[in-house]
Amino acid sequence: MRTYEFWADKAAGLSIRNQAFIGGQYVDALSGKTFSSINPATAESLVQVAECDGADVDLAVKVARDAFEDGRWSNMHPAQRGKRLMRLGDLIMEHREELALLESLDMGKPVSDAMAIDIPGCARAIHWYGEAADKLMDEIAPTDPSALAMVTREALGVIGIVVPWNFPLMMACWKIGPALAAGNSIVLKPAEQSPLSILRLAELASEAGIPDGVLNVLPGFGETAGQALGLHMDVDMIAFTGSTQVGKLFMQYSGQSNLKRVSLECGGKSPHIITQDCPDLDKAAAAAASAIFFNQGEVCTAGSRLLVDRAIKDEFMEKLSRASASHVVGDPLHPDTTMGALVEEGHMKRVLGYIDTAKAEGATLTLGGTRTEGRAGYFVDPTIFDDVTPDMTIAREEIFGPVLSVLTFDGEEEAIRIANDTIYGLAAAVWCRDISQAHRMARALRAGTVWVNCWDPTGDMTVPFGGFKQSGFGRDKSLHALEKYTDLKTTWIQL
Ligand code: NAP
Ligand code: MG
């Protein structure tokens, strides 16, 4: 086990990439401007980072376009593209400690989680699409025998990728993997709070043999660099993960510019349903606590609405309280810490604001509810509200912090009604022994993923991930993700 001293030492000796990565080179922003990247666990600045804007976006898109058009990557044998992606996956694992530390310092998550979950998840995604690169066949359509009609998938061209700060490298890798496997070029804008791990990844991609100009990374702000990418006339697609509010802006940018394709992985308010037929209340309680406290609750699929059947409510709440005690706020570099800092001061205040609103609206606080004492950074204690009703603000809005809303229901029908009473549809779970009821409920839940008798159990790449309703559209992970980075072409040959 790596100790706190190990990580503190490593942090002291860390050299941080802080420039934009364009055409295979680290460069300053054209304006020369920089912004501060803060460590939210200490509230201190880590490093000044290049602040790219529209001019840098123009430059990077031109570089990415040239790379696409001359075929250095797009026309490479798919098996060769796959090989280089495999090498990149290996390099991610070889640099696992450094990348995990960058992730933790930049956005506050426990370094042990970044080591165990984020970085291996990134490598798995890149490996998976590397393996897939030369495994996809196109189609011959069953036309009249007088013709031969081929249906082929072609890379789109230049992909703009815009990602959030909660899993900075993993959200990027879920998109980089399939976009590169399909032969596209990329201009990626990380969240302003978390550019550091992705900037390092760009260099590893070069080392893996991904040609210059194919993967470009521009740190900067959403309102400038992000918007410029969204409005750019020569970007063929935006692959976005972030809030529903900003997702809607990317739809507008597309309509105002070149009708670029848009895929959106947006917010959630996922219901976690414990029926009276739950096969294991202890296991369900442990899952319910992890579902909201993992990654400080900064998870798009957080199980933020816990729906418990009245018949087992008291027994379950006792078990939940015991399970929650194992979630401990602490220094993200300490190996025992399971909850780190929230990403920035403004976000912490927003989360604390929701806690005030919940009290004012009459919910009952049963755990936490305050900023963690004795720490300079932006830490909030694990928080649970009981007696939440579906109309309360904390049952409706995405908090993106360690705040659980507990709602009570009577029977299957009411559970489904409450669960689906939301603008979101990212994920849902139901705990239930009866296979017929489990299937019935899974079918009735309006969500892109439904878990039965578990909550987000694996980082499995084989299944698609994405939302219904205002949680967005388009899917990350699985072979389906490749669809959005390609267009279908029909070539009809009259014989
Ligand atoms: P966000 O505010 O929507 O930001 C996401 C990205 O969009 C950032 O890179 C941001 O840049 C950029 N952006 C912001 N304003 C923009 C604008 N006006 N034009 C163009 N780009 C703009 O989301 P966040 O706070 O970083 O992340 C939290 C959200 O992400 C939550 O809603 C969460 O549910 C969602 N999320 C969804 C998934 C999923 O797969 N469904 C996964 C993880 C997170 P700046 O950082 O510079 O503002
Ligand atoms: Mg932001």
Coordinates of C-alpha atoms and ligand atoms in Angstrom, one line a residue:
M1 CA 0.0 0.0 0.0
R2 CA 1.4 3.4 -1.0
T3 CA 1.5 5.7 2.1
Y4 CA 0.7 9.4 2.5
E5 CA 4.4 10.1 2.6
F6 CA 4.9 8.3 -0.7
W7 CA 2.3 10.5 -2.4
A8 CA 3.4 13.7 -0.7
D9 CA 7.0 13.1 -1.9
K10 CA 5.9 12.3 -5.4
A11 CA 3.8 15.5 -5.4
A12 CA 6.7 17.6 -4.4
G13 CA 8.8 16.2 -7.3
L14 CA 6.1 16.4 -9.9
S15 CA 6.7 18.2 -13.2
I16 CA 3.4 19.5 -14.6
R17 CA 2.6 20.1 -18.2
N18 CA 0.8 23.4 -18.3
Q19 CA 0.8 24.4 -22.0
A20 CA -1.6 23.6 -24.8
F21 CA -0.7 20.6 -27.0
I22 CA -1.1 21.4 -30.7
G23 CA 0.5 19.6 -33.6
G24 CA 2.6 17.4 -31.3
Q25 CA 4.1 20.4 -29.4
Y26 CA 3.5 22.1 -26.1
V27 CA 2.8 25.8 -26.8
D28 CA 1.6 28.8 -25.0
A29 CA -1.8 30.3 -25.8
L30 CA -1.5 32.8 -28.7
S31 CA -2.6 35.6 -26.3
G32 CA 0.1 34.5 -23.8
K33 CA -2.6 34.4 -21.1
T34 CA -2.7 31.9 -18.4
F35 CA -5.1 30.9 -15.6
S36 CA -4.5 29.3 -12.2
S37 CA -5.2 25.6 -11.6
I38 CA -6.2 25.2 -8.0
N39 CA -5.8 22.2 -5.7
P40 CA -9.2 22.1 -4.0
A41 CA -7.9 20.1 -1.1
T42 CA -5.6 23.0 -0.1
A43 CA -7.2 25.9 -1.9
E44 CA -3.7 26.8 -3.2
S45 CA -2.7 27.3 -6.8
L46 CA -0.8 24.3 -8.4
V47 CA 0.3 25.9 -11.6
Q48 CA -0.5 28.5 -14.2
V49 CA -2.1 26.9 -17.3
A50 CA -2.3 28.3 -20.9
E51 CA -5.6 30.0 -21.4
C52 CA -6.6 29.2 -25.0
D53 CA -9.4 31.0 -26.7
G54 CA -11.0 31.3 -30.2
A55 CA -7.7 32.0 -31.9
D56 CA -6.1 28.9 -30.5
V57 CA -9.2 26.9 -31.5
D58 CA -8.8 28.1 -35.1
L59 CA -5.2 27.1 -35.1
A60 CA -5.8 23.7 -33.6
V61 CA -8.7 22.9 -35.8
K62 CA -6.6 23.7 -38.9
V63 CA -3.8 21.4 -37.6
A64 CA -6.4 18.7 -36.9
R65 CA -8.0 19.1 -40.3
D66 CA -4.6 19.0 -42.2
A67 CA -3.8 15.8 -40.3
F68 CA -7.1 14.3 -41.2
E69 CA -6.9 15.2 -44.9
D70 CA -3.4 14.0 -45.5
G71 CA -4.4 10.6 -44.2
R72 CA -1.5 10.2 -41.7
W73 CA -3.9 8.6 -39.3
S74 CA -7.3 8.4 -41.1
N75 CA -5.8 6.3 -43.9
M76 CA -3.4 4.3 -41.8
H77 CA -4.2 0.5 -41.7
P78 CA -6.8 0.1 -39.0
A79 CA -4.7 -2.7 -37.4
Q80 CA -1.8 -0.2 -37.2
R81 CA -4.1 2.4 -35.6
G82 CA -5.2 -0.3 -33.1
K83 CA -1.6 -1.2 -32.3
R84 CA -0.7 2.4 -31.4
L85 CA -3.8 2.7 -29.3
M86 CA -2.8 -0.5 -27.5
R87 CA 0.6 1.1 -26.8
L88 CA -1.1 4.2 -25.4
G89 CA -3.2 2.0 -23.1
D90 CA 0.0 0.4 -21.9
L91 CA 1.7 3.8 -21.4
I92 CA -1.3 5.0 -19.3
M93 CA -0.7 2.0 -17.0
E94 CA 3.1 2.6 -16.9
H95 CA 2.4 6.2 -15.8
R96 CA -0.5 5.2 -13.5
E97 CA 0.9 6.8 -10.4
E98 CA 1.7 10.1 -12.0
L99 CA -1.7 10.3 -13.8
A100 CA -3.5 9.3 -10.6
L101 CA -1.7 12.0 -8.6
L102 CA -2.3 14.7 -11.2
E103 CA -6.0 13.8 -11.2
S104 CA -6.2 13.9 -7.4
L105 CA -4.2 17.2 -7.0
D106 CA -6.2 18.9 -9.7
M107 CA -9.8 18.0 -8.7
G108 CA -9.7 16.7 -5.2
K109 CA -10.6 13.0 -5.5
P110 CA -8.8 10.4 -3.3
V111 CA -5.6 9.3 -5.0
S112 CA -6.4 5.7 -4.1
D113 CA -9.6 5.8 -6.1
A114 CA -7.8 7.4 -9.1
M115 CA -5.2 4.6 -8.8
A116 CA -7.8 1.8 -8.5
I117 CA -10.6 3.1 -10.7
D118 CA -9.9 6.1 -12.9
I119 CA -6.5 5.3 -14.5
P120 CA -7.1 1.6 -15.1
G121 CA -10.5 2.6 -16.5
C122 CA -8.8 4.9 -18.9
A123 CA -6.3 2.2 -20.0
R124 CA -9.2 -0.3 -20.4
A125 CA -11.1 2.1 -22.7
I126 CA -8.1 2.9 -24.9
H127 CA -7.1 -0.8 -25.1
W128 CA -10.7 -1.8 -25.9
Y129 CA -11.0 0.5 -28.9
G130 CA -7.5 -0.4 -29.9
E131 CA -8.5 -4.0 -30.1
A132 CA -11.7 -3.1 -32.0
A133 CA -10.0 -0.9 -34.6
D134 CA -9.7 -3.6 -37.2
K135 CA -12.6 -5.8 -36.1
L136 CA -15.5 -3.9 -37.7
M137 CA -17.0 -5.1 -41.0
D138 CA -19.1 -3.0 -43.3
E139 CA -22.3 -4.2 -45.1
I140 CA -23.4 -5.3 -48.5
A141 CA -27.1 -4.5 -48.9
P142 CA -29.5 -7.2 -50.1
T143 CA -30.5 -5.4 -53.2
D144 CA -31.6 -6.7 -56.6
P145 CA -28.9 -8.8 -58.1
S146 CA -28.3 -6.3 -60.8
A147 CA -26.5 -4.0 -58.3
L148 CA -23.9 -4.1 -55.6
A149 CA -24.6 -1.7 -52.8
M150 CA -22.0 -1.2 -50.1
V151 CA -22.8 0.5 -46.9
T152 CA -19.6 1.7 -45.3
R153 CA -18.7 3.7 -42.2
E154 CA -16.4 6.7 -42.7
A155 CA -14.6 8.8 -40.1
L156 CA -16.2 12.2 -39.7
G157 CA -13.1 14.3 -39.7
V158 CA -12.4 16.8 -36.9
I159 CA -14.0 15.9 -33.5
G160 CA -14.3 18.6 -30.8
I161 CA -14.3 16.9 -27.4
V162 CA -15.5 18.9 -24.3
V163 CA -15.4 17.2 -20.9
P164 CA -16.1 17.9 -17.3
W165 CA -14.0 17.8 -14.2
N166 CA -15.4 14.8 -12.2
F167 CA -13.6 12.0 -14.1
P168 CA -11.3 14.3 -16.2
L169 CA -9.2 11.6 -17.8
M170 CA -11.8 8.8 -18.0
M171 CA -14.5 10.9 -19.7
A172 CA -11.8 12.0 -22.2
C173 CA -10.6 8.4 -22.8
W174 CA -14.2 7.1 -23.4
K175 CA -14.3 9.5 -26.3
I176 CA -10.7 9.6 -27.5
G177 CA -10.7 5.7 -27.8
P178 CA -13.5 5.3 -30.3
A179 CA -12.9 8.7 -32.1
L180 CA -9.3 7.7 -32.8
A181 CA -10.0 4.1 -33.6
A182 CA -12.4 5.3 -36.3
G183 CA -9.6 7.5 -37.8
N184 CA -10.7 11.0 -36.8
S185 CA -8.6 13.9 -35.5
I186 CA -9.4 15.6 -32.2
V187 CA -9.4 19.0 -30.6
L188 CA -10.1 18.5 -26.9
K189 CA -11.0 21.1 -24.3
P190 CA -10.8 19.8 -20.7
A191 CA -12.8 21.5 -17.9
E192 CA -11.0 24.6 -16.6
Q193 CA -10.8 22.9 -13.1
S194 CA -9.0 19.8 -14.4
P195 CA -6.7 20.2 -17.4
L196 CA -3.5 18.5 -16.0
S197 CA -4.0 14.8 -16.6
I198 CA -5.2 15.2 -20.1
L199 CA -2.3 17.5 -21.0
R200 CA 0.1 14.7 -19.9
L201 CA -1.9 12.1 -21.8
A202 CA -1.4 14.1 -25.1
E203 CA 2.4 13.6 -24.8
L204 CA 1.9 9.9 -24.0
A205 CA -0.2 9.6 -27.2
S206 CA 2.7 11.0 -29.2
E207 CA 5.0 8.5 -27.6
A208 CA 2.6 5.8 -28.6
G209 CA 2.9 6.8 -32.2
I210 CA -0.2 8.8 -32.7
P211 CA 0.9 11.2 -35.3
D212 CA 1.3 15.0 -34.6
G213 CA -1.8 17.0 -35.1
V214 CA -4.2 14.0 -34.5
L215 CA -4.8 14.7 -30.8
N216 CA -4.7 18.3 -29.7
V217 CA -5.6 19.6 -26.2
L218 CA -6.6 23.2 -25.5
P219 CA -7.0 24.2 -21.9
G220 CA -9.3 27.2 -21.5
F221 CA -12.7 28.4 -20.5
G222 CA -16.1 27.1 -21.7
E223 CA -17.4 30.6 -22.6
T224 CA -14.4 31.2 -24.9
A225 CA -12.6 28.1 -26.1
G226 CA -15.6 25.8 -25.6
Q227 CA -17.9 28.1 -27.4
A228 CA -15.4 28.6 -30.3
L229 CA -15.2 24.8 -30.8
G230 CA -19.0 24.6 -30.7
L231 CA -19.4 27.3 -33.3
H232 CA -16.5 26.3 -35.5
M233 CA -17.4 25.8 -39.2
D234 CA -14.8 23.2 -39.7
V235 CA -15.5 20.9 -36.7
D236 CA -17.6 18.0 -37.8
M237 CA -18.8 16.8 -34.4
I238 CA -18.9 17.7 -30.7
A239 CA -18.7 14.9 -28.2
F240 CA -19.7 16.5 -24.9
T241 CA -20.0 15.4 -21.3
G242 CA -21.2 17.9 -18.8
S243 CA -24.3 19.6 -17.5
T244 CA -27.6 19.6 -19.3
Q245 CA -27.5 23.4 -19.4
V246 CA -24.3 23.5 -21.4
G247 CA -25.3 20.5 -23.5
K248 CA -28.3 22.6 -24.7
L249 CA -25.8 25.4 -25.7
F250 CA -23.9 22.9 -27.9
M251 CA -27.2 22.1 -29.7
Q252 CA -27.6 25.8 -30.3
Y253 CA -24.0 26.3 -31.5
S254 CA -24.5 23.5 -34.0
G255 CA -27.7 25.1 -35.4
Q256 CA -26.0 28.5 -35.6
S257 CA -23.0 27.1 -37.4
N258 CA -22.5 24.0 -39.6
L259 CA -25.0 21.5 -38.2
K260 CA -22.1 19.6 -36.7
R261 CA -23.2 16.3 -35.1
V262 CA -23.6 16.6 -31.3
S263 CA -23.5 13.8 -28.8
L264 CA -24.4 14.8 -25.2
E265 CA -23.7 12.9 -21.9
C266 CA -25.4 15.2 -19.4
G267 CA -26.7 15.3 -15.9
G268 CA -28.7 12.9 -13.8
K269 CA -30.9 12.4 -10.7
S270 CA -30.8 8.7 -10.6
P271 CA -33.3 6.7 -8.5
H272 CA -32.1 3.8 -6.4
I273 CA -35.1 1.7 -5.5
I274 CA -35.2 -0.7 -2.5
T275 CA -38.3 -2.9 -2.7
Q276 CA -39.6 -4.9 0.2
D277 CA -38.5 -8.0 -1.8
C278 CA -34.8 -6.8 -1.6
P279 CA -32.6 -10.0 -1.5
D280 CA -30.0 -8.5 0.9
L281 CA -30.6 -5.3 2.8
D282 CA -27.0 -5.0 4.1
K283 CA -25.6 -5.2 0.6
A284 CA -28.2 -2.8 -0.7
A285 CA -27.4 -0.3 2.1
A286 CA -23.7 -0.5 1.4
A287 CA -24.5 0.1 -2.3
A288 CA -26.8 3.0 -1.5
A289 CA -24.1 4.8 0.5
S290 CA -21.4 4.2 -2.1
A291 CA -23.8 5.3 -4.9
I292 CA -24.0 8.8 -3.4
F293 CA -20.7 9.2 -1.5
F294 CA -18.2 7.8 -4.0
N295 CA -16.2 10.5 -5.7
Q296 CA -17.7 13.0 -3.2
G297 CA -21.0 12.6 -5.0
E298 CA -19.6 14.2 -8.1
V299 CA -20.9 11.5 -10.3
C300 CA -23.3 11.9 -13.2
T301 CA -24.9 8.5 -12.3
A302 CA -24.9 9.2 -8.5
G303 CA -27.8 7.4 -6.8
S304 CA -29.0 10.7 -5.4
R305 CA -32.6 9.7 -4.9
L306 CA -33.0 6.7 -2.6
L307 CA -36.5 5.3 -2.8
V308 CA -37.3 2.9 0.0
D309 CA -40.5 0.8 0.5
R310 CA -42.3 1.9 3.7
A311 CA -42.5 -1.8 4.8
I312 CA -38.7 -2.1 5.3
K313 CA -37.9 1.6 5.8
D314 CA -36.9 1.7 9.5
E315 CA -34.7 -1.4 9.2
F316 CA -33.1 -0.1 6.0
M317 CA -32.3 3.3 7.4
E318 CA -30.5 1.8 10.3
K319 CA -28.3 -0.2 7.9
L320 CA -27.8 2.8 5.7
S321 CA -26.6 4.8 8.7
R322 CA -24.0 2.1 9.5
A323 CA -22.9 1.8 5.9
S324 CA -22.4 5.6 5.6
A325 CA -20.0 5.6 8.6
S326 CA -17.4 3.9 6.4
H327 CA -17.3 7.0 4.1
V328 CA -14.7 9.2 5.5
V329 CA -13.7 12.7 4.4
G330 CA -10.0 13.3 4.5
D331 CA -6.8 14.3 2.7
P332 CA -7.0 13.0 -0.9
L333 CA -3.4 11.8 -0.6
H334 CA -4.1 9.7 2.5
P335 CA -4.7 6.0 1.6
D336 CA -7.6 5.6 4.0
T337 CA -9.5 8.6 2.6
T338 CA -12.7 7.6 0.7
M339 CA -14.0 11.1 0.1
G340 CA -11.8 14.0 -1.0
A341 CA -12.5 17.7 -1.7
L342 CA -15.2 19.1 -3.9
V343 CA -13.8 20.6 -7.0
E344 CA -13.8 24.3 -6.2
E345 CA -15.1 26.8 -3.7
G346 CA -18.1 27.9 -5.8
H347 CA -19.2 24.3 -6.2
M348 CA -18.9 23.7 -2.4
K349 CA -21.1 26.8 -1.8
R350 CA -23.6 25.5 -4.3
V351 CA -23.8 22.1 -2.5
L352 CA -24.1 23.8 0.9
G353 CA -26.9 26.0 -0.6
Y354 CA -28.9 22.9 -1.5
I355 CA -28.5 21.7 2.1
D356 CA -30.0 25.0 3.4
T357 CA -32.8 24.7 0.9
A358 CA -33.6 21.2 1.9
K359 CA -33.9 22.2 5.6
A360 CA -36.1 25.2 4.7
E361 CA -38.4 23.0 2.6
G362 CA -38.9 20.6 5.5
A363 CA -36.6 17.6 4.9
T364 CA -35.1 15.9 7.9
L365 CA -31.3 16.0 8.2
T366 CA -30.1 12.6 9.5
L367 CA -26.4 12.8 8.7
G368 CA -23.7 15.5 8.0
G369 CA -25.0 18.7 6.5
T370 CA -21.9 20.9 6.9
R371 CA -18.6 21.8 5.5
T372 CA -15.9 19.5 7.0
E373 CA -14.2 21.2 10.0
G374 CA -10.6 21.9 10.3
R375 CA -9.6 21.8 6.6
A376 CA -8.5 24.7 4.3
G377 CA -9.9 23.0 1.2
Y378 CA -13.5 22.5 0.0
F379 CA -14.7 19.5 1.9
V380 CA -18.4 18.6 2.7
D381 CA -19.4 15.9 5.1
P382 CA -21.5 13.0 3.8
T383 CA -25.1 14.2 4.1
I384 CA -28.5 12.4 4.2
F385 CA -31.9 13.9 4.2
D386 CA -35.0 11.8 5.1
D387 CA -38.7 12.6 4.6
V388 CA -37.9 14.1 1.2
T389 CA -41.0 14.5 -1.1
P390 CA -40.9 14.4 -4.9
D391 CA -41.6 18.1 -5.2
M392 CA -38.7 19.3 -3.0
T393 CA -35.7 21.0 -4.7
I394 CA -33.3 18.3 -3.6
A395 CA -35.5 15.6 -5.1
R396 CA -35.5 17.4 -8.5
E397 CA -32.2 19.2 -9.1
E398 CA -28.8 17.6 -9.7
I399 CA -26.6 18.6 -6.6
F400 CA -23.4 16.8 -7.7
G401 CA -22.2 16.5 -4.2
P402 CA -22.5 14.1 -1.2
V403 CA -26.1 14.8 -0.5
L404 CA -28.7 11.9 -0.5
S405 CA -32.4 12.4 -0.6
V406 CA -34.5 9.6 0.9
L407 CA -38.0 9.2 -0.4
T408 CA -40.6 6.6 0.8
F409 CA -43.0 4.7 -1.4
D410 CA -45.8 2.1 -1.0
G411 CA -45.5 -0.6 -3.6
E412 CA -44.1 -1.1 -7.1
E413 CA -46.4 1.3 -8.9
E414 CA -45.7 4.3 -6.7
A415 CA -41.9 3.5 -6.9
I416 CA -42.0 3.7 -10.7
R417 CA -44.1 6.9 -10.7
I418 CA -41.6 8.7 -8.4
A419 CA -38.6 7.3 -10.1
N420 CA -39.7 8.5 -13.5
D421 CA -40.8 11.9 -12.2
T422 CA -37.7 13.7 -13.4
I423 CA -36.3 15.5 -16.4
Y424 CA -33.3 13.2 -16.3
G425 CA -32.9 9.5 -17.4
L426 CA -29.3 8.5 -17.0
A427 CA -29.4 5.5 -14.6
A428 CA -31.6 3.7 -12.1
A429 CA -31.4 0.6 -9.9
V430 CA -33.9 -1.7 -8.4
W431 CA -33.3 -4.3 -5.6
C432 CA -35.8 -7.1 -5.9
R433 CA -35.7 -10.9 -5.7
D434 CA -38.7 -11.7 -7.8
I435 CA -37.5 -12.0 -11.4
S436 CA -40.8 -11.0 -12.9
Q437 CA -41.1 -7.9 -10.8
A438 CA -37.4 -7.0 -11.5
H439 CA -38.0 -7.3 -15.3
R440 CA -41.2 -5.3 -15.0
M441 CA -39.6 -2.5 -13.1
A442 CA -36.5 -2.4 -15.3
R443 CA -38.7 -2.1 -18.4
A444 CA -40.8 0.7 -16.8
L445 CA -37.8 2.8 -15.7
R446 CA -36.9 5.5 -18.2
A447 CA -33.1 5.4 -18.0
G448 CA -30.2 4.6 -20.2
T449 CA -28.9 2.0 -17.7
V450 CA -30.9 0.0 -15.2
W451 CA -29.0 -2.1 -12.6
V452 CA -30.7 -4.9 -10.8
N453 CA -29.5 -5.9 -7.3
C454 CA -26.3 -3.8 -7.7
W455 CA -25.2 -0.2 -8.3
D456 CA -22.7 0.4 -11.1
P457 CA -20.8 -2.8 -10.4
T458 CA -18.0 -2.7 -13.0
G459 CA -16.1 -0.6 -15.4
D460 CA -17.1 -3.0 -18.1
M461 CA -16.5 -1.5 -21.6
T462 CA -18.8 -3.9 -23.4
V463 CA -22.1 -2.1 -22.7
P464 CA -23.2 1.3 -23.9
F465 CA -23.5 4.2 -21.5
G466 CA -25.7 7.3 -21.9
G467 CA -29.0 8.9 -21.1
F468 CA -32.7 9.1 -21.9
K469 CA -34.5 12.4 -21.8
Q470 CA -32.5 15.5 -20.7
S471 CA -29.6 13.3 -19.7
G472 CA -28.6 13.5 -23.4
F473 CA -28.2 11.2 -26.3
G474 CA -25.5 9.3 -28.1
R475 CA -23.6 6.5 -26.2
D476 CA -20.1 6.2 -24.8
K477 CA -18.5 2.7 -24.4
S478 CA -19.2 -0.5 -26.4
L479 CA -19.1 -0.8 -30.2
H480 CA -22.1 1.5 -30.4
A481 CA -19.8 4.4 -29.4
L482 CA -18.1 4.0 -32.8
E483 CA -21.3 4.8 -34.6
K484 CA -21.3 8.4 -33.5
Y485 CA -17.8 9.1 -34.8
T486 CA -18.6 7.8 -38.3
D487 CA -21.1 8.5 -41.0
L488 CA -22.8 5.9 -43.2
K489 CA -22.0 6.0 -46.9
T490 CA -23.9 4.1 -49.6
T491 CA -22.0 3.2 -52.7
W492 CA -24.3 1.8 -55.4
I493 CA -22.7 0.0 -58.3
Q494 CA -24.9 -1.0 -61.2
L495 CA -23.5 -4.2 -62.5
Ligands
NAP1 P1 -20.3 22.0 -17.3 O1 -20.3 23.2 -16.5 O2 -21.4 21.7 -18.2 O3 -18.9 21.9 -18.1 C1 -18.6 20.9 -19.0 C2 -17.7 21.4 -20.0 O4 -18.3 22.4 -20.8 C3 -16.4 22.1 -19.4 O5 -15.3 21.8 -20.2 C4 -16.8 23.5 -19.5 O6 -15.7 24.4 -19.6 C5 -17.6 23.6 -20.8 N1 -18.5 24.7 -20.9 C6 -19.0 25.4 -19.9 N2 -19.7 26.5 -20.4 C7 -19.6 26.4 -21.7 C8 -20.1 27.2 -22.8 N3 -20.9 28.3 -22.5 N4 -19.9 26.9 -24.1 C9 -19.1 25.8 -24.3 N5 -18.5 25.0 -23.4 C10 -18.8 25.3 -22.1 O7 -20.2 20.7 -16.3 P2 -19.2 20.5 -15.1 O8 -19.6 21.3 -14.0 O9 -17.8 20.5 -15.6 O10 -19.5 18.9 -14.8 C11 -20.6 18.5 -14.1 C12 -21.7 18.0 -15.0 O11 -21.2 17.0 -15.9 C13 -22.9 17.4 -14.2 O12 -24.1 17.9 -14.7 C14 -22.7 15.9 -14.5 O13 -23.9 15.2 -14.4 C15 -22.2 16.0 -15.9 N6 -21.6 14.7 -16.2 C16 -22.2 13.8 -17.0 C17 -21.7 12.6 -17.4 C18 -22.3 11.6 -18.3 O14 -21.7 10.7 -18.8 N7 -23.6 11.7 -18.5 C19 -20.4 12.2 -16.8 C20 -19.8 13.1 -16.0 C21 -20.4 14.3 -15.7 P3 -15.3 25.2 -18.2 O15 -14.8 24.2 -17.3 O16 -14.2 26.1 -18.6 O17 -16.5 25.9 -17.7
MG2 MG -17.2 24.2 -15.1

